[in-house]
Amino acid sequence: MKVDRVLVDARLATMRPGADAYGSVVPGAVAIAGERIAWAGPMADLPTGLDGAERIALEGRWVTPGLVDCHTHLVYTGDRAHEFELRLEGATYEELSRAGGGIMSTVRATRAATEPELVAASLPRLDALIAEGATTVEIKSGYGLAVEHEAKMLRAARALGRARPVTVRTTLLAAHALPPEHAGEADRYIDLCAGPILDAVAAEGLVDAVDAFCDTIGFTRAQTERVFAAARARGLPVKLHAEQLSNQGGAALAAGMGALSADHLEYLDEEGVAAMARSGTVAVLLPGAFYFLRDTHHPPVDLLRRHGVAMAISTDLNPGSSPLHSPLLTMNMACTLFRLTPAEALAGMTRHAARALGIAADAGTIAAGKRADLAIWDIERPGELAYRIAWNPLHRRLWGGR
Ligand code: DI6
Ligand code: FE
């Protein structure tokens, strides 16, 4: 076996289905060839003939898959601190949105920024995720809402991926809100989302998946379906902001169209859960938005478990509903607010998050053949990752073996 480096004396939370909920291998080792894991398993079974490889002794530290933040809106400029104050005085998120604030206030700021300005504003946010062990981050457009600005956002996202050792997956979310120049003509705007905007960003190789916001302040099921049909016709996977503020049956629609994931899901009903189970659509839970909007309607975690729907979790990092820059705090919130177990929370930030992005062959577990995207932690047991608040025990992070 040709191997470049070997991590030894580690404790592995492989997150593969195994003896325990973490797929633990103690003591374990990981052999890395180039960007990939060549071998992972018990120390006692470490293949011989690895003499040329660099040996890195981890002194019993825990190694997990690199974290996968599978739902962010981290490319934007401006902030919405004022709206936070207004909400604390009684205004609701929907009211601010209907009054031209909310998503539209970030659209105005983002449209006014150049691509380099967007990159500069967004890098510190990406760095915050990386500092806590993220090796893959999904980034959505959706604050441009016109072809040149959606393309600018996605170019900025790609540039962020080149600027840092992290995998960036891009998602077109042109169907996020209705821009003012199309007021009263949502169907005309959806024609643009499903046609010229999608074609332009796809032609430039800027888009890995397509998303929409199906809700009373977003778009209808019929409009969502048109965007998805166009994406599927172009060979692009789809995912959906569904059932965040009300039950529109969006998750069932998404599942019926083979969506990778349906996200938020506070108002999801059993019919939607069953549809997701049938299609293998991942449920992406976003406790940051639930917390920050002071929501009280919980996503149906027990139903999702009972139907065997995989649950991912993510920061939803955005300036309006979830200004949350911490994957670890997100794991903690998933446990405290949604009653996930710490093992479910870690699986939600690794294995299931990779599936929600359609990259399970490359990321999400520690297994031979996958990318060597790993996080090494100063902890005594993996459950600690979801336990502490505002504490970062990351020792080191490997992305593609480096
Ligand atoms: N739901 C959300 O929580 C984000 N987008 C969406 O459709 C919020 C985006 C924002 O408020 O800026
Ligand atoms: Fe979101």
Tab-separated table of C-alpha atoms and ligand atoms in Angstrom:
chain	number	residue	atom	x	y	z
A	1	MET	CA	0.000	0.000	0.000
A	2	LYS	CA	1.435	3.404	-1.015
A	3	VAL	CA	0.662	5.833	1.789
A	4	ASP	CA	1.844	9.395	2.585
A	5	ARG	CA	0.948	9.694	6.257
A	6	VAL	CA	-0.527	7.590	9.017
A	7	LEU	CA	-2.435	8.859	12.044
A	8	VAL	CA	-1.759	6.454	14.912
A	9	ASP	CA	-2.793	6.162	18.578
A	10	ALA	CA	-6.090	7.814	17.747
A	11	ARG	CA	-9.616	7.170	18.850
A	12	LEU	CA	-11.854	7.155	15.793
A	13	ALA	CA	-15.494	8.202	15.634
A	14	THR	CA	-15.873	6.914	12.075
A	15	MET	CA	-19.626	7.684	12.055
A	16	ARG	CA	-20.120	4.477	10.108
A	17	PRO	CA	-22.890	2.177	11.292
A	18	GLY	CA	-21.029	0.008	13.760
A	19	ALA	CA	-20.612	-1.212	17.293
A	20	ASP	CA	-21.827	2.047	18.828
A	21	ALA	CA	-23.572	5.196	17.641
A	22	TYR	CA	-20.260	6.851	16.734
A	23	GLY	CA	-18.802	3.889	14.848
A	24	SER	CA	-15.970	4.035	17.390
A	25	VAL	CA	-12.638	2.315	16.763
A	26	VAL	CA	-10.367	2.521	19.831
A	27	PRO	CA	-7.421	2.611	19.492
A	28	GLY	CA	-7.509	3.309	15.788
A	29	ALA	CA	-5.366	4.453	12.883
A	30	VAL	CA	-5.937	6.162	9.538
A	31	ALA	CA	-3.603	5.813	6.545
A	32	ILE	CA	-3.757	8.584	3.979
A	33	ALA	CA	-2.639	8.452	0.353
A	34	GLY	CA	-2.790	11.773	-1.457
A	35	GLU	CA	-6.171	13.364	-0.775
A	36	ARG	CA	-7.878	10.118	0.208
A	37	ILE	CA	-8.140	7.694	3.099
A	38	ALA	CA	-6.323	4.522	2.065
A	39	TRP	CA	-7.157	2.541	5.177
A	40	ALA	CA	-8.884	3.092	8.537
A	41	GLY	CA	-9.311	0.602	11.360
A	42	PRO	CA	-8.005	-0.734	14.665
A	43	MET	CA	-4.346	-0.029	15.506
A	44	ALA	CA	-3.789	-3.770	15.863
A	45	ASP	CA	-4.751	-4.331	12.209
A	46	LEU	CA	-2.635	-1.511	10.758
A	47	PRO	CA	-1.154	-2.908	7.535
A	48	THR	CA	2.592	-3.444	7.498
A	49	GLY	CA	4.934	-1.964	4.926
A	50	LEU	CA	4.035	1.680	5.665
A	51	ASP	CA	7.619	2.527	6.664
A	52	GLY	CA	8.079	5.406	4.225
A	53	ALA	CA	4.976	7.190	5.482
A	54	GLU	CA	4.995	10.096	7.932
A	55	ARG	CA	3.665	8.848	11.284
A	56	ILE	CA	1.585	11.263	13.326
A	57	ALA	CA	0.934	10.084	16.889
A	58	LEU	CA	-2.331	11.554	18.206
A	59	GLU	CA	-1.872	10.562	21.860
A	60	GLY	CA	-5.400	9.216	22.127
A	61	ARG	CA	-7.135	12.224	20.609
A	62	TRP	CA	-10.496	11.647	18.955
A	63	VAL	CA	-10.733	11.887	15.159
A	64	THR	CA	-14.076	12.516	13.474
A	65	PRO	CA	-14.986	13.129	9.858
A	66	GLY	CA	-14.489	16.800	9.000
A	67	LEU	CA	-17.715	18.674	9.738
A	68	VAL	CA	-20.090	19.325	6.844
A	69	ASP	CA	-22.167	22.508	7.143
A	70	CYS	CA	-24.775	21.642	4.513
A	71	HIS	CA	-27.010	24.756	4.543
A	72	THR	CA	-25.616	28.297	4.685
A	73	HIS	CA	-26.320	31.701	3.186
A	74	LEU	CA	-22.914	33.054	4.188
A	75	VAL	CA	-22.242	35.194	1.101
A	76	TYR	CA	-23.861	38.588	1.677
A	77	THR	CA	-23.043	42.099	2.825
A	78	GLY	CA	-24.689	44.342	5.390
A	79	ASP	CA	-26.331	43.179	8.577
A	80	ARG	CA	-29.788	43.037	10.117
A	81	ALA	CA	-29.050	43.988	13.710
A	82	HIS	CA	-31.734	46.678	13.506
A	83	GLU	CA	-34.353	44.074	12.579
A	84	PHE	CA	-33.299	42.060	15.609
A	85	GLU	CA	-34.106	45.090	17.738
A	86	LEU	CA	-37.452	45.574	15.989
A	87	ARG	CA	-38.342	41.944	16.540
A	88	LEU	CA	-37.546	42.318	20.219
A	89	GLU	CA	-40.015	45.207	20.280
A	90	GLY	CA	-42.694	42.890	18.898
A	91	ALA	CA	-42.386	42.866	15.107
A	92	THR	CA	-42.400	39.399	13.518
A	93	TYR	CA	-40.045	38.068	10.843
A	94	GLU	CA	-42.970	37.856	8.409
A	95	GLU	CA	-44.058	41.454	9.134
A	96	LEU	CA	-40.552	42.782	8.504
A	97	SER	CA	-40.448	40.790	5.288
A	98	ARG	CA	-43.820	42.103	4.074
A	99	ALA	CA	-42.712	45.669	4.880
A	100	GLY	CA	-39.775	45.350	2.473
A	101	GLY	CA	-37.184	44.416	5.076
A	102	GLY	CA	-36.045	40.898	5.838
A	103	ILE	CA	-34.423	39.119	2.926
A	104	MET	CA	-34.941	42.214	0.704
A	105	SER	CA	-32.785	44.415	2.912
A	106	THR	CA	-29.892	41.992	2.430
A	107	VAL	CA	-30.686	41.879	-1.297
A	108	ARG	CA	-30.230	45.648	-1.536
A	109	ALA	CA	-26.862	45.507	0.229
A	110	THR	CA	-25.647	42.480	-1.715
A	111	ARG	CA	-26.644	43.942	-5.090
A	112	ALA	CA	-24.611	47.058	-4.283
A	113	ALA	CA	-21.446	45.059	-3.530
A	114	THR	CA	-18.799	43.950	-6.010
A	115	GLU	CA	-17.647	40.342	-6.131
A	116	PRO	CA	-14.372	41.121	-4.285
A	117	GLU	CA	-16.339	43.019	-1.642
A	118	LEU	CA	-18.616	40.006	-1.189
A	119	VAL	CA	-15.625	37.698	-0.845
A	120	ALA	CA	-13.951	39.997	1.693
A	121	ALA	CA	-17.142	40.310	3.761
A	122	SER	CA	-17.790	36.566	3.706
A	123	LEU	CA	-14.299	35.174	4.381
A	124	PRO	CA	-14.404	35.766	8.163
A	125	ARG	CA	-17.679	33.850	8.318
A	126	LEU	CA	-16.215	30.923	6.396
A	127	ASP	CA	-13.134	31.074	8.626
A	128	ALA	CA	-15.321	30.776	11.724
A	129	LEU	CA	-16.778	27.510	10.406
A	130	ILE	CA	-13.342	26.173	9.432
A	131	ALA	CA	-11.978	27.030	12.893
A	132	GLU	CA	-14.453	24.541	14.384
A	133	GLY	CA	-13.557	21.713	12.051
A	134	ALA	CA	-15.702	22.282	8.967
A	135	THR	CA	-14.141	20.797	5.839
A	136	THR	CA	-17.195	21.151	3.581
A	137	VAL	CA	-19.534	24.156	3.489
A	138	GLU	CA	-22.559	24.625	1.276
A	139	ILE	CA	-23.254	28.219	0.208
A	140	LYS	CA	-26.500	29.433	-1.353
A	141	SER	CA	-27.211	32.409	-3.557
A	142	GLY	CA	-30.569	34.130	-3.049
A	143	TYR	CA	-29.656	37.712	-2.163
A	144	GLY	CA	-29.129	38.701	-5.806
A	145	LEU	CA	-32.477	37.762	-7.380
A	146	ALA	CA	-31.325	38.882	-10.832
A	147	VAL	CA	-29.058	37.035	-13.182
A	148	GLU	CA	-25.955	39.215	-12.759
A	149	HIS	CA	-26.251	39.343	-8.967
A	150	GLU	CA	-27.035	35.647	-8.487
A	151	ALA	CA	-24.028	34.811	-10.680
A	152	LYS	CA	-21.898	37.295	-8.700
A	153	MET	CA	-22.848	35.598	-5.419
A	154	LEU	CA	-22.041	32.132	-6.761
A	155	ARG	CA	-18.732	33.348	-8.210
A	156	ALA	CA	-17.917	34.760	-4.781
A	157	ALA	CA	-18.764	31.371	-3.240
A	158	ARG	CA	-16.454	29.583	-5.690
A	159	ALA	CA	-13.720	32.154	-4.944
A	160	LEU	CA	-14.087	31.443	-1.210
A	161	GLY	CA	-13.501	27.762	-1.938
A	162	ARG	CA	-10.270	28.631	-3.742
A	163	ALA	CA	-9.155	30.990	-0.972
A	164	ARG	CA	-9.350	28.435	1.822
A	165	PRO	CA	-8.677	24.698	2.298
A	166	VAL	CA	-12.347	23.752	2.343
A	167	THR	CA	-14.804	22.202	-0.110
A	168	VAL	CA	-17.501	24.690	-1.101
A	169	ARG	CA	-20.697	23.334	-2.642
A	170	THR	CA	-22.859	25.977	-4.302
A	171	THR	CA	-26.653	26.098	-4.468
A	172	LEU	CA	-28.723	28.404	-6.655
A	173	LEU	CA	-31.533	29.894	-4.537
A	174	ALA	CA	-32.880	32.479	-6.992
A	175	ALA	CA	-36.409	31.501	-5.860
A	176	HIS	CA	-35.761	32.899	-2.374
A	177	ALA	CA	-37.878	36.076	-2.479
A	178	LEU	CA	-39.685	38.183	-5.064
A	179	PRO	CA	-37.509	41.147	-6.121
A	180	PRO	CA	-39.239	44.569	-6.170
A	181	GLU	CA	-38.896	44.977	-9.933
A	182	HIS	CA	-41.194	41.932	-10.287
A	183	ALA	CA	-43.732	42.922	-7.619
A	184	GLY	CA	-47.105	41.367	-8.404
A	185	GLU	CA	-45.673	39.023	-11.029
A	186	ALA	CA	-44.252	36.079	-9.132
A	187	ASP	CA	-44.898	33.708	-12.023
A	188	ARG	CA	-42.897	35.923	-14.402
A	189	TYR	CA	-40.006	35.923	-11.918
A	190	ILE	CA	-40.221	32.126	-11.579
A	191	ASP	CA	-39.906	31.936	-15.387
A	192	LEU	CA	-36.569	33.732	-14.985
A	193	CYS	CA	-35.449	31.423	-12.159
A	194	ALA	CA	-36.339	28.322	-14.172
A	195	GLY	CA	-34.868	29.712	-17.400
A	196	PRO	CA	-32.318	32.466	-17.966
A	197	ILE	CA	-30.904	32.658	-14.427
A	198	LEU	CA	-30.480	28.878	-14.153
A	199	ASP	CA	-29.005	28.617	-17.642
A	200	ALA	CA	-26.504	31.409	-17.058
A	201	VAL	CA	-25.113	30.073	-13.782
A	202	ALA	CA	-25.132	26.469	-15.033
A	203	ALA	CA	-23.248	27.443	-18.197
A	204	GLU	CA	-20.567	29.045	-16.055
A	205	GLY	CA	-20.302	25.934	-13.864
A	206	LEU	CA	-21.382	27.902	-10.815
A	207	VAL	CA	-24.101	25.641	-9.462
A	208	ASP	CA	-24.071	22.210	-7.795
A	209	ALA	CA	-27.752	22.128	-6.736
A	210	VAL	CA	-30.965	24.172	-6.900
A	211	ASP	CA	-33.074	25.295	-3.929
A	212	ALA	CA	-36.268	27.340	-3.425
A	213	PHE	CA	-38.189	28.868	-0.517
A	214	CYS	CA	-41.690	27.374	-0.456
A	215	ASP	CA	-43.720	29.363	2.077
A	216	THR	CA	-46.294	32.141	2.447
A	217	ILE	CA	-43.571	34.801	2.176
A	218	GLY	CA	-41.750	32.726	-0.452
A	219	PHE	CA	-43.158	30.779	-3.380
A	220	THR	CA	-45.999	28.319	-3.896
A	221	ARG	CA	-45.729	24.596	-4.482
A	222	ALA	CA	-46.602	25.056	-8.161
A	223	GLN	CA	-43.857	27.667	-8.547
A	224	THR	CA	-41.390	25.473	-6.689
A	225	GLU	CA	-42.281	22.564	-8.945
A	226	ARG	CA	-41.462	24.606	-12.060
A	227	VAL	CA	-38.040	25.568	-10.715
A	228	PHE	CA	-37.337	21.950	-9.778
A	229	ALA	CA	-38.464	20.597	-13.147
A	230	ALA	CA	-36.065	22.973	-14.877
A	231	ALA	CA	-33.212	21.937	-12.565
A	232	ARG	CA	-33.876	18.249	-13.047
A	233	ALA	CA	-34.064	18.704	-16.842
A	234	ARG	CA	-30.542	20.134	-16.641
A	235	GLY	CA	-29.304	17.263	-14.489
A	236	LEU	CA	-29.040	19.298	-11.282
A	237	PRO	CA	-30.152	17.935	-7.896
A	238	VAL	CA	-32.757	19.863	-5.908
A	239	LYS	CA	-33.392	20.689	-2.233
A	240	LEU	CA	-36.029	22.853	-0.582
A	241	HIS	CA	-36.658	25.341	2.247
A	242	ALA	CA	-39.898	23.711	3.366
A	243	GLU	CA	-42.382	23.972	6.218
A	244	GLN	CA	-40.373	26.659	8.073
A	245	LEU	CA	-43.173	29.102	8.905
A	246	SER	CA	-46.233	27.098	7.826
A	247	ASN	CA	-47.156	23.735	6.314
A	248	GLN	CA	-47.325	24.050	2.527
A	249	GLY	CA	-46.701	20.406	1.683
A	250	GLY	CA	-43.346	21.440	0.268
A	251	ALA	CA	-41.382	18.544	1.709
A	252	ALA	CA	-43.700	15.991	0.062
A	253	LEU	CA	-43.371	17.822	-3.240
A	254	ALA	CA	-39.587	17.862	-2.912
A	255	ALA	CA	-39.512	14.178	-1.962
A	256	GLY	CA	-41.702	13.325	-4.937
A	257	MET	CA	-39.153	15.020	-7.185
A	258	GLY	CA	-36.260	13.082	-5.650
A	259	ALA	CA	-34.835	15.989	-3.657
A	260	LEU	CA	-31.569	15.468	-1.793
A	261	SER	CA	-32.999	17.268	1.235
A	262	ALA	CA	-35.881	19.249	2.655
A	263	ASP	CA	-34.712	21.853	5.152
A	264	HIS	CA	-36.175	23.616	8.267
A	265	LEU	CA	-39.347	21.450	8.600
A	266	GLU	CA	-40.763	22.938	11.818
A	267	TYR	CA	-44.304	22.482	10.432
A	268	LEU	CA	-43.736	19.138	8.685
A	269	ASP	CA	-46.604	16.629	9.120
A	270	GLU	CA	-46.570	12.827	9.053
A	271	GLU	CA	-47.560	12.682	5.392
A	272	GLY	CA	-44.491	14.742	4.549
A	273	VAL	CA	-42.308	12.586	6.772
A	274	ALA	CA	-43.553	9.417	5.058
A	275	ALA	CA	-42.906	10.912	1.617
A	276	MET	CA	-39.354	11.799	2.646
A	277	ALA	CA	-38.803	8.283	3.960
A	278	ARG	CA	-39.941	6.779	0.658
A	279	SER	CA	-37.583	8.920	-1.420
A	280	GLY	CA	-34.594	8.887	0.941
A	281	THR	CA	-34.730	12.684	1.194
A	282	VAL	CA	-32.624	13.949	4.119
A	283	ALA	CA	-34.277	16.184	6.741
A	284	VAL	CA	-31.984	19.171	7.410
A	285	LEU	CA	-32.827	20.664	10.810
A	286	LEU	CA	-31.745	24.243	11.523
A	287	PRO	CA	-31.913	24.954	15.253
A	288	GLY	CA	-30.249	28.371	14.842
A	289	ALA	CA	-33.240	29.756	12.949
A	290	PHE	CA	-35.666	28.129	15.408
A	291	TYR	CA	-33.772	29.769	18.281
A	292	PHE	CA	-33.213	33.187	16.742
A	293	LEU	CA	-36.809	33.589	15.512
A	294	ARG	CA	-37.939	32.392	18.950
A	295	ASP	CA	-40.002	29.727	17.242
A	296	THR	CA	-41.974	27.362	19.458
A	297	HIS	CA	-43.166	24.872	16.833
A	298	HIS	CA	-40.719	21.956	16.909
A	299	PRO	CA	-39.773	19.866	13.888
A	300	PRO	CA	-41.245	16.341	14.268
A	301	VAL	CA	-38.030	14.636	15.340
A	302	ASP	CA	-39.756	11.553	16.781
A	303	LEU	CA	-41.692	11.002	13.557
A	304	LEU	CA	-38.538	11.420	11.498
A	305	ARG	CA	-36.815	8.823	13.673
A	306	ARG	CA	-39.745	6.438	13.532
A	307	HIS	CA	-39.903	6.626	9.733
A	308	GLY	CA	-36.134	6.264	9.418
A	309	VAL	CA	-35.561	9.648	7.772
A	310	ALA	CA	-31.899	10.710	8.059
A	311	MET	CA	-31.536	13.960	10.018
A	312	ALA	CA	-28.773	16.418	9.136
A	313	ILE	CA	-28.215	19.649	11.041
A	314	SER	CA	-26.671	22.904	9.887
A	315	THR	CA	-25.992	26.474	10.971
A	316	ASP	CA	-28.255	28.077	8.287
A	317	LEU	CA	-25.727	30.925	8.675
A	318	ASN	CA	-27.526	34.031	7.376
A	319	PRO	CA	-28.018	37.631	8.532
A	320	GLY	CA	-31.767	37.460	9.168
A	321	SER	CA	-32.947	34.264	10.786
A	322	SER	CA	-29.727	32.591	11.947
A	323	PRO	CA	-26.581	34.704	12.446
A	324	LEU	CA	-24.933	31.568	13.810
A	325	HIS	CA	-21.277	30.929	12.962
A	326	SER	CA	-20.639	27.851	15.093
A	327	PRO	CA	-21.138	24.240	13.964
A	328	LEU	CA	-20.467	23.079	17.532
A	329	LEU	CA	-23.095	25.363	19.054
A	330	THR	CA	-25.468	24.152	16.346
A	331	MET	CA	-24.879	20.595	17.570
A	332	ASN	CA	-25.552	21.698	21.125
A	333	MET	CA	-28.773	23.465	20.059
A	334	ALA	CA	-29.919	20.409	18.099
A	335	CYS	CA	-29.694	18.486	21.377
A	336	THR	CA	-31.137	21.075	23.753
A	337	LEU	CA	-33.868	22.450	21.467
A	338	PHE	CA	-34.743	19.441	19.284
A	339	ARG	CA	-33.727	16.620	21.672
A	340	LEU	CA	-31.301	14.955	19.302
A	341	THR	CA	-28.729	12.772	21.012
A	342	PRO	CA	-25.119	13.986	20.779
A	343	ALA	CA	-24.436	11.056	18.429
A	344	GLU	CA	-27.354	12.073	16.205
A	345	ALA	CA	-26.062	15.650	16.229
A	346	LEU	CA	-22.584	14.553	15.119
A	347	ALA	CA	-24.044	12.256	12.445
A	348	GLY	CA	-26.148	15.241	11.403
A	349	MET	CA	-23.024	17.363	10.871
A	350	THR	CA	-21.127	14.572	9.092
A	351	ARG	CA	-22.682	11.506	7.458
A	352	HIS	CA	-26.206	12.792	6.897
A	353	ALA	CA	-25.032	16.284	5.931
A	354	ALA	CA	-22.846	14.743	3.218
A	355	ARG	CA	-25.897	12.898	1.909
A	356	ALA	CA	-27.907	16.137	1.941
A	357	LEU	CA	-25.305	17.501	-0.481
A	358	GLY	CA	-25.085	14.361	-2.608
A	359	ILE	CA	-21.418	13.846	-1.713
A	360	ALA	CA	-21.638	10.764	0.513
A	361	ALA	CA	-19.089	8.964	-1.680
A	362	ASP	CA	-16.488	11.594	-0.772
A	363	ALA	CA	-17.276	12.857	2.719
A	364	GLY	CA	-19.177	12.288	5.950
A	365	THR	CA	-17.532	9.171	7.393
A	366	ILE	CA	-14.016	7.870	8.007
A	367	ALA	CA	-13.714	5.089	5.438
A	368	ALA	CA	-11.225	3.902	2.849
A	369	GLY	CA	-11.752	5.653	-0.466
A	370	LYS	CA	-13.258	8.835	0.967
A	371	ARG	CA	-11.454	12.157	1.048
A	372	ALA	CA	-9.138	12.517	4.027
A	373	ASP	CA	-11.212	15.364	5.490
A	374	LEU	CA	-10.794	14.877	9.224
A	375	ALA	CA	-11.139	16.812	12.475
A	376	ILE	CA	-8.919	15.981	15.452
A	377	TRP	CA	-10.233	16.985	18.862
A	378	ASP	CA	-8.938	17.425	22.413
A	379	ILE	CA	-11.831	15.611	24.055
A	380	GLU	CA	-12.315	12.487	26.145
A	381	ARG	CA	-15.507	11.272	24.439
A	382	PRO	CA	-17.274	12.315	21.234
A	383	GLY	CA	-20.428	13.374	23.098
A	384	GLU	CA	-18.439	16.363	24.383
A	385	LEU	CA	-18.657	18.023	20.970
A	386	ALA	CA	-22.341	18.750	21.535
A	387	TYR	CA	-22.003	19.408	25.259
A	388	ARG	CA	-20.057	22.595	25.893
A	389	ILE	CA	-21.229	26.050	24.862
A	390	ALA	CA	-18.772	28.462	23.209
A	391	TRP	CA	-15.780	26.169	23.602
A	392	ASN	CA	-13.664	24.949	20.714
A	393	PRO	CA	-11.600	21.791	21.370
A	394	LEU	CA	-10.349	21.461	17.757
A	395	HIS	CA	-6.721	20.330	17.791
A	396	ARG	CA	-6.139	20.096	14.054
A	397	ARG	CA	-8.053	19.704	10.836
A	398	LEU	CA	-7.078	17.809	7.697
A	399	TRP	CA	-8.582	18.682	4.343
A	400	GLY	CA	-7.692	16.346	1.522
A	401	GLY	CA	-5.001	14.765	3.690
A	402	ARG	CA	-3.293	18.081	4.529
B	1	DI6	N1	-35.348	30.844	5.456
B	1	DI6	C1	-34.376	31.243	6.257
B	1	DI6	O1	-34.312	30.998	7.426
B	1	DI6	C2	-33.403	32.023	5.476
B	1	DI6	N2	-33.945	31.943	4.179
B	1	DI6	C3	-35.094	31.266	4.213
B	1	DI6	O2	-35.767	31.035	3.228
B	1	DI6	C4	-33.368	33.427	6.001
B	1	DI6	C5	-32.777	34.397	5.056
B	1	DI6	C6	-32.816	35.805	5.613
B	1	DI6	O3	-33.652	36.159	6.443
B	1	DI6	O4	-31.969	36.595	5.154
B	2	FE	FE	-31.832	28.746	4.858
